[in-house]
Short mmCIF file of C-alpha atoms and ligand atoms in Angstrom, two decimals:
data_model
loop_
_atom_site.label_atom_id
_atom_site.label_comp_id
_atom_site.label_asym_id
_atom_site.label_seq_id
_atom_site.Cartn_x
_atom_site.Cartn_y
_atom_site.Cartn_z
CA MET A 20 74.28 214.65 -101.70
CA TYR A 21 74.86 213.05 -98.12
CA ASP A 22 75.00 215.86 -95.81
CA ILE A 23 75.66 214.17 -92.05
CA SER A 24 74.68 216.67 -89.98
CA LYS A 25 71.47 217.18 -91.07
CA VAL A 26 71.04 213.23 -91.08
CA ARG A 27 72.33 213.52 -87.67
CA ALA A 28 69.88 215.78 -86.68
CA ASP A 29 67.01 213.63 -87.66
CA PHE A 30 67.90 211.56 -84.71
CA PRO A 31 67.24 213.33 -81.36
CA ILE A 32 69.04 210.00 -79.22
CA LEU A 33 72.59 210.95 -80.69
CA GLU A 34 72.93 214.48 -78.91
CA ARG A 35 72.28 212.37 -75.70
CA LYS A 36 75.31 211.85 -73.21
CA VAL A 37 76.37 208.75 -71.27
CA TYR A 38 78.82 209.10 -68.51
CA GLY A 39 79.19 212.81 -69.72
CA LYS A 40 80.79 212.01 -72.60
CA PRO A 41 79.00 212.48 -76.59
CA LEU A 42 77.00 209.16 -77.32
CA ILE A 43 79.08 206.99 -79.81
CA TYR A 44 76.60 204.40 -81.16
CA LEU A 45 78.23 201.70 -82.90
CA ASP A 46 76.09 198.97 -82.40
CA ASN A 47 73.56 199.31 -85.24
CA GLY A 48 73.73 195.45 -85.93
CA ALA A 49 71.65 194.93 -82.63
CA THR A 50 69.67 197.87 -83.59
CA THR A 51 69.69 201.00 -85.25
CA GLN A 52 68.42 204.31 -83.53
CA LYS A 53 65.00 206.09 -84.98
CA PRO A 54 64.59 209.04 -86.98
CA ARG A 55 61.90 211.83 -85.60
CA SER A 56 59.53 210.91 -88.76
CA VAL A 57 59.53 207.34 -87.50
CA VAL A 58 58.74 208.09 -84.08
CA ASP A 59 56.06 211.13 -85.02
CA ALA A 60 54.38 208.67 -87.27
CA MET A 61 53.70 206.35 -84.34
CA VAL A 62 52.32 209.16 -82.11
CA GLU A 63 50.32 210.37 -84.55
CA GLU A 64 48.69 207.58 -85.33
CA TYR A 65 47.79 206.18 -81.69
CA TYR A 66 46.36 209.85 -80.84
CA SER A 67 44.30 210.36 -83.82
CA VAL A 68 43.59 207.25 -86.26
CA ASN A 69 43.98 204.39 -83.56
CA ALA A 70 41.04 201.32 -84.16
CA ASN A 71 41.80 197.63 -85.12
CA VAL A 72 42.34 197.26 -89.01
CA HIS A 73 40.50 194.99 -91.52
CA ARG A 74 37.56 194.13 -89.31
CA GLY A 75 35.70 197.99 -88.80
CA VAL A 76 32.92 199.27 -91.04
CA HIS A 77 33.59 202.56 -89.13
CA PHE A 78 35.93 205.57 -90.38
CA LEU A 79 38.60 205.00 -88.14
CA SER A 80 39.50 201.20 -88.62
CA GLN A 81 38.75 201.98 -92.22
CA GLN A 82 41.47 204.92 -92.13
CA ALA A 83 43.69 202.19 -89.85
CA THR A 84 43.48 200.16 -92.28
CA GLU A 85 44.55 201.90 -95.47
CA LEU A 86 47.29 203.14 -93.15
CA HIS A 87 48.33 199.42 -92.89
CA GLU A 88 48.33 198.41 -95.96
CA ALA A 89 49.72 201.56 -97.60
CA GLY A 90 52.52 200.13 -95.63
CA ARG A 91 52.74 196.96 -97.28
CA GLU A 92 52.86 198.19 -100.28
CA THR A 93 55.95 200.53 -99.36
CA VAL A 94 57.34 197.32 -98.19
CA ARG A 95 56.38 195.67 -101.81
CA ASN A 96 58.01 198.72 -103.28
CA PHE A 97 61.11 198.65 -101.25
CA ILE A 98 62.19 195.47 -102.14
CA ASN A 99 60.67 195.05 -105.26
CA ALA A 100 58.44 192.32 -104.54
CA ARG A 101 55.99 191.36 -107.57
CA THR A 102 52.59 192.16 -105.13
CA THR A 103 51.75 192.86 -101.95
CA ASN A 104 50.07 189.43 -101.58
CA GLU A 105 53.95 188.14 -101.18
CA ILE A 106 54.46 190.52 -97.77
CA VAL A 107 53.54 189.09 -94.69
CA PHE A 108 54.59 190.70 -91.53
CA THR A 109 55.78 188.91 -89.18
CA ARG A 110 57.73 190.16 -85.54
CA GLY A 111 60.73 190.29 -87.34
CA THR A 112 63.78 187.94 -88.68
CA THR A 113 63.23 185.40 -85.98
CA GLU A 114 59.82 184.96 -86.79
CA SER A 115 59.97 185.34 -90.59
CA ILE A 116 62.32 182.43 -90.42
CA ASN A 117 60.50 180.23 -87.88
CA LEU A 118 57.20 180.86 -89.52
CA LEU A 119 58.78 179.65 -92.92
CA ALA A 120 60.56 176.86 -90.96
CA PHE A 121 57.14 175.34 -89.84
CA CYS A 122 55.09 175.80 -92.79
CA PHE A 123 57.82 174.72 -95.34
CA GLY A 124 58.58 171.87 -93.09
CA GLU A 125 55.19 170.80 -92.52
CA GLU A 126 54.51 170.80 -96.37
CA PHE A 127 57.74 169.75 -98.23
CA MET A 128 59.50 167.81 -95.58
CA SER A 129 60.22 164.04 -94.23
CA GLU A 130 62.55 162.10 -92.28
CA GLY A 131 65.82 162.25 -94.36
CA ASP A 132 65.18 165.58 -96.02
CA GLU A 133 67.89 168.21 -95.94
CA VAL A 134 68.29 172.04 -95.54
CA ILE A 135 71.64 173.24 -96.24
CA ILE A 136 72.55 176.44 -94.01
CA SER A 137 75.60 178.10 -93.33
CA THR A 138 79.00 177.97 -90.62
CA MET A 139 78.08 182.02 -90.11
CA GLU A 140 74.69 181.78 -89.59
CA HIS A 141 72.61 183.69 -86.66
CA HIS A 142 71.09 180.71 -83.94
CA SER A 143 67.51 182.38 -85.58
CA ASN A 144 68.65 180.53 -88.47
CA ILE A 145 69.94 177.45 -87.07
CA VAL A 146 67.58 176.66 -84.28
CA PRO A 147 64.62 176.59 -86.36
CA TRP A 148 65.89 174.19 -88.61
CA GLN A 149 66.94 171.96 -85.15
CA LEU A 150 63.44 172.13 -83.74
CA LEU A 151 62.24 170.68 -87.56
CA ALA A 152 65.15 168.11 -87.16
CA ALA A 153 63.77 166.90 -83.88
CA ARG A 154 60.25 167.41 -84.90
CA LYS A 155 60.58 165.65 -88.56
CA GLY A 156 63.83 163.86 -88.53
CA ILE A 157 65.77 165.93 -91.51
CA ALA A 158 69.38 166.99 -91.12
CA ILE A 159 70.79 170.32 -91.41
CA LYS A 160 74.10 170.44 -93.86
CA VAL A 161 76.40 173.05 -93.04
CA ILE A 162 78.77 175.47 -95.99
CA PRO A 163 82.10 175.61 -94.67
CA MET A 164 83.95 178.78 -94.69
CA ASN A 165 87.62 180.10 -95.35
CA ASP A 166 89.75 181.86 -92.54
CA ARG A 167 88.73 185.22 -94.42
CA GLY A 168 85.05 184.84 -93.66
CA GLU A 169 83.69 183.59 -96.98
CA LEU A 170 81.77 180.96 -97.78
CA LEU A 171 83.21 177.98 -100.13
CA MET A 172 81.14 177.62 -103.10
CA ASP A 173 82.78 174.09 -104.31
CA GLU A 174 82.02 173.14 -101.22
CA TYR A 175 78.14 174.40 -101.47
CA GLU A 176 77.86 172.94 -104.86
CA ARG A 177 78.80 169.45 -103.21
CA LEU A 178 76.10 169.83 -100.46
CA PHE A 179 73.33 169.31 -102.75
CA SER A 180 71.90 165.89 -103.06
CA LYS A 181 68.46 164.27 -103.65
CA ARG A 182 67.10 165.02 -100.07
CA THR A 183 68.15 168.85 -100.28
CA LYS A 184 64.75 170.92 -99.96
CA LEU A 185 65.62 173.97 -98.87
CA VAL A 186 68.64 176.62 -98.92
CA SER A 187 68.83 179.47 -95.92
CA VAL A 188 71.59 181.15 -95.54
CA THR A 189 72.38 185.38 -94.49
CA HIS A 190 72.56 187.57 -96.87
CA VAL A 191 75.23 189.58 -94.85
CA SER A 192 77.02 187.84 -91.66
CA ASN A 193 75.70 190.08 -88.22
CA VAL A 194 79.54 188.89 -87.18
CA LEU A 195 81.88 189.22 -90.03
CA GLY A 196 79.87 191.43 -92.40
CA THR A 197 80.52 189.34 -95.57
CA VAL A 198 78.13 189.91 -97.82
CA ASN A 199 77.66 186.43 -99.34
CA PRO A 200 77.39 186.09 -103.10
CA VAL A 201 73.58 185.09 -102.64
CA LYS A 202 72.09 186.09 -106.26
CA GLU A 203 74.58 183.12 -107.48
CA MET A 204 73.89 180.58 -104.47
CA ILE A 205 70.30 180.96 -105.31
CA GLU A 206 70.98 180.28 -109.20
CA LYS A 207 73.08 176.97 -108.31
CA ALA A 208 70.03 175.83 -105.66
CA HIS A 209 67.57 176.77 -108.51
CA ALA A 210 69.66 174.53 -111.18
CA HIS A 211 68.94 171.61 -108.46
CA GLY A 212 64.86 172.36 -108.39
CA VAL A 213 65.92 173.68 -104.36
CA PRO A 214 64.18 177.05 -103.23
CA VAL A 215 65.73 179.57 -101.31
CA LEU A 216 65.51 181.37 -97.95
CA ILE A 217 67.44 184.74 -97.26
CA ASP A 218 67.78 185.97 -94.06
CA GLY A 219 68.48 189.79 -94.84
CA ALA A 220 68.54 191.24 -91.30
CA GLN A 221 71.65 192.96 -91.82
CA ALA A 222 71.73 193.54 -95.64
CA VAL A 223 68.36 195.39 -95.66
CA PRO A 224 69.65 198.09 -93.55
CA HIS A 225 73.11 198.46 -95.67
CA ILE A 226 72.51 197.82 -99.36
CA ALA A 227 69.46 197.80 -101.85
CA VAL A 228 67.78 194.50 -101.96
CA ASP A 229 65.73 193.59 -105.11
CA VAL A 230 64.01 190.37 -104.47
CA GLN A 231 63.25 189.70 -108.13
CA ASP A 232 66.64 190.54 -109.40
CA LEU A 233 67.89 187.72 -106.74
CA ASP A 234 65.39 185.65 -107.59
CA ALA A 235 65.18 184.80 -104.03
CA ASP A 236 61.88 182.29 -103.33
CA PHE A 237 61.97 183.73 -99.57
CA TYR A 238 63.42 186.93 -97.65
CA ALA A 239 63.12 187.81 -93.98
CA PHE A 240 63.90 190.92 -92.30
CA SER A 241 63.52 192.94 -89.37
CA GLY A 242 61.83 196.53 -88.86
CA HIS A 243 64.44 197.58 -86.02
CA LYS A 244 67.40 196.89 -87.53
CA VAL A 245 66.42 199.57 -90.39
CA TYR A 246 65.61 202.64 -88.19
CA GLY A 247 62.08 201.50 -87.52
CA PRO A 248 60.09 199.94 -84.84
CA THR A 249 60.75 197.05 -83.00
CA GLY A 250 58.12 194.20 -82.87
CA ILE A 251 57.64 194.33 -86.80
CA GLY A 252 59.32 192.29 -89.64
CA VAL A 253 58.68 190.80 -93.04
CA LEU A 254 58.67 187.49 -94.58
CA TYR A 255 58.68 188.13 -98.22
CA GLY A 256 57.67 184.61 -100.33
CA LYS A 257 56.98 184.01 -104.03
CA GLU A 258 53.17 183.83 -104.51
CA GLU A 259 53.73 180.24 -105.77
CA TRP A 260 55.19 179.21 -102.57
CA LEU A 261 53.31 180.90 -100.19
CA ASP A 262 49.96 179.76 -101.86
CA LEU A 263 51.72 175.98 -101.35
CA LEU A 264 51.79 176.17 -97.62
CA PRO A 265 50.02 175.79 -94.72
CA PRO A 266 49.24 178.84 -92.39
CA TYR A 267 51.58 179.29 -89.30
CA GLN A 268 49.24 180.37 -86.75
CA GLY A 269 45.45 180.21 -86.28
CA GLY A 270 42.91 182.44 -85.13
CA GLY A 271 41.49 185.60 -86.42
CA GLU A 272 42.62 187.62 -89.37
CA MET A 273 43.70 184.13 -91.33
CA ILE A 274 40.08 182.70 -91.92
CA GLN A 275 37.75 183.17 -94.50
CA THR A 276 34.80 180.91 -92.48
CA VAL A 277 34.98 178.80 -89.42
CA THR A 278 32.36 175.90 -88.59
CA PHE A 279 33.50 173.56 -85.54
CA GLU A 280 34.01 171.41 -88.48
CA LYS A 281 35.98 173.05 -90.98
CA THR A 282 37.63 176.18 -91.16
CA THR A 283 38.50 177.79 -94.72
CA PHE A 284 41.68 180.06 -94.97
CA ASN A 285 42.13 183.54 -95.79
CA GLU A 286 43.88 184.81 -99.12
CA LEU A 287 47.39 185.88 -99.06
CA PRO A 288 49.12 187.35 -97.19
CA PHE A 289 46.75 187.15 -94.50
CA LYS A 290 46.63 183.63 -94.21
CA PHE A 291 49.70 184.07 -92.32
CA GLU A 292 48.90 186.65 -90.32
CA ALA A 293 46.55 185.76 -87.40
CA GLY A 294 45.50 187.87 -84.84
CA THR A 295 45.80 191.87 -84.38
CA PRO A 296 48.92 192.63 -86.65
CA ASP A 297 51.14 195.98 -85.04
CA TYR A 298 49.36 197.76 -87.22
CA ILE A 299 51.29 201.45 -85.55
CA ALA A 300 54.54 199.57 -86.60
CA THR A 301 53.80 198.93 -89.99
CA THR A 302 53.22 202.45 -90.60
CA ALA A 303 56.24 203.32 -88.58
CA LEU A 304 57.88 200.65 -90.97
CA ALA A 305 57.16 202.28 -94.02
CA ARG A 306 57.92 205.80 -92.31
CA ALA A 307 61.55 204.41 -92.18
CA LEU A 308 61.67 202.60 -95.56
CA ASP A 309 60.86 206.26 -96.99
CA TYR A 310 63.45 207.91 -94.63
CA VAL A 311 65.96 205.71 -96.22
CA THR A 312 64.96 205.80 -99.79
CA GLY A 313 65.22 209.45 -99.16
CA LEU A 314 68.41 209.60 -98.36
CA GLY A 315 69.27 206.76 -101.37
CA MET A 316 70.50 203.32 -100.33
CA ASN A 317 73.12 203.97 -102.54
CA HIS A 318 74.41 206.59 -100.67
CA ILE A 319 73.92 205.10 -97.88
CA ALA A 320 76.03 201.77 -98.76
CA ALA A 321 79.03 204.16 -100.17
CA HIS A 322 78.71 206.16 -97.30
CA GLU A 323 78.96 203.25 -94.80
CA HIS A 324 81.61 201.23 -97.12
CA GLU A 325 84.24 204.40 -96.79
CA LEU A 326 83.49 204.11 -92.76
CA THR A 327 84.15 200.52 -92.48
CA GLN A 328 87.21 200.69 -94.91
CA TYR A 329 88.45 203.40 -92.58
CA ALA A 330 87.56 201.71 -89.89
CA MET A 331 89.86 198.71 -90.64
CA GLN A 332 92.62 200.63 -91.85
CA ARG A 333 93.09 202.31 -88.53
CA LEU A 334 92.15 199.67 -86.29
CA ARG A 335 94.64 197.45 -88.31
CA GLU A 336 97.48 199.91 -86.67
CA ILE A 337 96.76 199.42 -83.26
CA PRO A 338 99.33 196.59 -81.98
CA GLY A 339 98.01 193.07 -81.38
CA MET A 340 94.90 193.84 -83.42
CA ARG A 341 93.21 190.88 -84.81
CA LEU A 342 90.15 191.54 -87.39
CA ILE A 343 87.86 188.71 -87.76
CA GLY A 344 86.46 188.47 -91.31
CA GLU A 345 88.19 189.96 -93.91
CA ALA A 346 86.17 189.35 -96.80
CA GLU A 347 86.48 191.15 -100.35
CA GLN A 348 83.17 191.62 -100.31
CA LYS A 349 82.16 193.24 -96.66
CA SER A 350 79.76 195.48 -95.36
CA SER A 351 78.96 197.86 -92.34
CA VAL A 352 80.10 195.20 -89.35
CA VAL A 353 84.07 195.13 -88.03
CA SER A 354 84.93 192.66 -85.39
CA PHE A 355 88.04 192.10 -83.65
CA LEU A 356 90.27 190.63 -80.72
CA VAL A 357 93.18 192.61 -79.39
CA GLY A 358 95.97 190.62 -77.81
CA ASN A 359 94.42 188.48 -74.85
CA ILE A 360 92.01 191.35 -73.81
CA HIS A 361 88.46 189.71 -73.23
CA PRO A 362 86.08 191.04 -75.65
CA PHE A 363 84.01 191.86 -72.37
CA ASP A 364 86.81 194.07 -70.84
CA MET A 365 87.11 195.88 -73.92
CA GLY A 366 83.21 196.83 -74.30
CA THR A 367 82.89 197.77 -71.07
CA LEU A 368 85.79 200.34 -70.85
CA LEU A 369 84.69 201.92 -74.06
CA ASP A 370 81.78 202.02 -72.45
CA ARG A 371 82.80 204.51 -70.12
CA LEU A 372 84.42 206.37 -72.69
CA GLY A 373 80.35 206.80 -74.32
CA ILE A 374 81.46 204.04 -76.96
CA ALA A 375 78.69 201.47 -77.46
CA VAL A 376 79.71 198.44 -79.19
CA ARG A 377 78.74 194.51 -78.71
CA THR A 378 80.70 192.20 -77.48
CA GLY A 379 80.12 188.44 -77.04
CA HIS A 380 79.06 185.39 -79.31
CA HIS A 381 76.90 187.80 -80.87
CA CYS A 382 74.29 184.74 -81.44
CA ALA A 383 76.13 182.57 -83.58
CA GLN A 384 78.16 180.59 -81.08
CA PRO A 385 78.86 177.75 -84.10
CA LEU A 386 80.60 180.27 -85.88
CA MET A 387 83.10 181.44 -82.78
CA HIS A 388 83.49 178.00 -82.70
CA ARG A 389 84.75 177.52 -86.09
CA LEU A 390 86.84 180.65 -85.57
CA GLY A 391 88.52 179.28 -82.16
CA ILE A 392 86.97 182.48 -80.28
CA GLU A 393 84.64 182.84 -77.49
CA GLY A 394 83.61 186.18 -78.67
CA THR A 395 84.44 189.14 -80.38
CA VAL A 396 84.19 193.17 -79.99
CA ARG A 397 81.71 194.23 -83.01
CA ALA A 398 81.47 197.84 -84.35
CA SER A 399 78.86 198.17 -86.42
CA PHE A 400 77.86 201.23 -88.61
CA GLY A 401 74.61 203.21 -89.39
CA LEU A 402 73.77 205.67 -92.05
CA TYR A 403 74.30 208.42 -89.18
CA ASN A 404 78.15 207.41 -88.03
CA THR A 405 80.82 209.37 -88.84
CA ARG A 406 84.88 209.65 -89.31
CA GLU A 407 85.34 211.36 -86.42
CA GLU A 408 83.36 208.78 -84.34
CA ILE A 409 85.99 206.17 -85.73
CA ASP A 410 88.87 208.44 -84.96
CA THR A 411 87.41 208.40 -80.90
CA LEU A 412 86.99 204.20 -81.42
CA VAL A 413 90.58 203.81 -82.24
CA ALA A 414 91.82 205.93 -79.53
CA GLY A 415 89.71 204.64 -77.12
CA VAL A 416 90.81 200.69 -78.26
CA GLU A 417 94.33 202.01 -78.11
CA ARG A 418 94.20 203.51 -74.37
CA VAL A 419 91.98 200.24 -73.61
CA SER A 420 95.04 198.35 -74.68
CA ASN A 421 97.52 200.24 -72.89
CA MET A 422 96.06 199.93 -69.82
CA PHE A 423 96.68 195.95 -70.34
N1 PMP B 24 69.56 187.33 -88.34
C1 PMP B 24 70.59 187.90 -88.04
C2 PMP B 24 71.95 187.85 -89.47
C3 PMP B 24 70.57 188.84 -87.47
O1 PMP B 24 72.13 189.73 -87.01
C4 PMP B 24 69.45 188.74 -86.39
C5 PMP B 24 69.51 189.99 -85.39
N2 PMP B 24 70.64 190.25 -84.58
C6 PMP B 24 68.24 187.99 -86.58
C7 PMP B 24 68.35 187.18 -87.76
C8 PMP B 24 67.52 187.83 -85.44
O2 PMP B 24 66.75 189.25 -85.78
P1 PMP B 24 65.48 189.70 -85.01
O3 PMP B 24 65.93 189.61 -83.71
O4 PMP B 24 65.25 191.07 -85.16
O5 PMP B 24 64.22 188.51 -84.93
#
């Protein structure tokens, strides 16, 4: 079962103090802390295996290549992709979405074509489509939501037209915590013959994701949000789609043969991986996925669900409290405002109590606009957070509100 003190002991940073207070880290939506096994894997590989991958005949290069490709297999298994050809390593969700917007846009979209996104997208699932719109004259359609922070499925249906080429939506909102019904949304898109990209940045750390069960055509996530290192991410794509797409960047690794006249491209997934990959990070990401698999994604989800419910219930008791995002299906994020206290003031004062929360627009300005607010205070939970930490958060918020 879930032994929280044993779990916490795996994360050395949780022992540190800030301003003389025990650190209460509630900014997991931005990035997560790393277990010892992840950092140890990085140190170990630099000290004993380090060599560039894929090109070397020598022992170290082969060993590094084996670790790197074993990492790809771990990712494949984690999200249940059919083959490792479908796992493209990127720098993170942002790069995964940019890669797809560029390659899919080049091959399949022209002036007047449409992409459907939603009101609650992170900027990284808005701006790449706007860049494509500027380049190619495509249009962006937006699924609206209700005041609880749930997408309106009837409106979604109505957005499809003959020009719809792609749907790109977030699995879990980084502001509202809403878990979107992506399986149903994918089914609807497929009924119109339209493929779907899912931004899984806030889903993969919290719920078990099976890309075949979802029938997602593309799925993006970041290593650093799932207890892995920074600088590594994944774009999953169905092989039949990835095969049809042109390369993203040119360089080493992604080619088969090069003459000055003509280049032929490497097979999947290497076609999309120009240059030296972050092979240290891929091994470490695999250790992070091993770690969460070891705890059990279902246990993590249950633990975090309980924390989220408890936090919402306790925070609601505070006078002037406004919870932002009360979807029926909700993951480990609680956004709020109290009276007219500016989120920045709340965040700064909580910080002095050792409580790390995020404040501001959370890279979702169009969502803030829809809600008619400038920003929120956001507490986002990870697998190591506790009920006692939430009690401290609630006491902190009460204390700050009493000061105003
Ligand atoms: N999408 C969502 C929903 C996110 O929460 C984030 C990170 N805040 C991103 C995309 C971007 O992830 P990254 O910065 O790791 O590329």
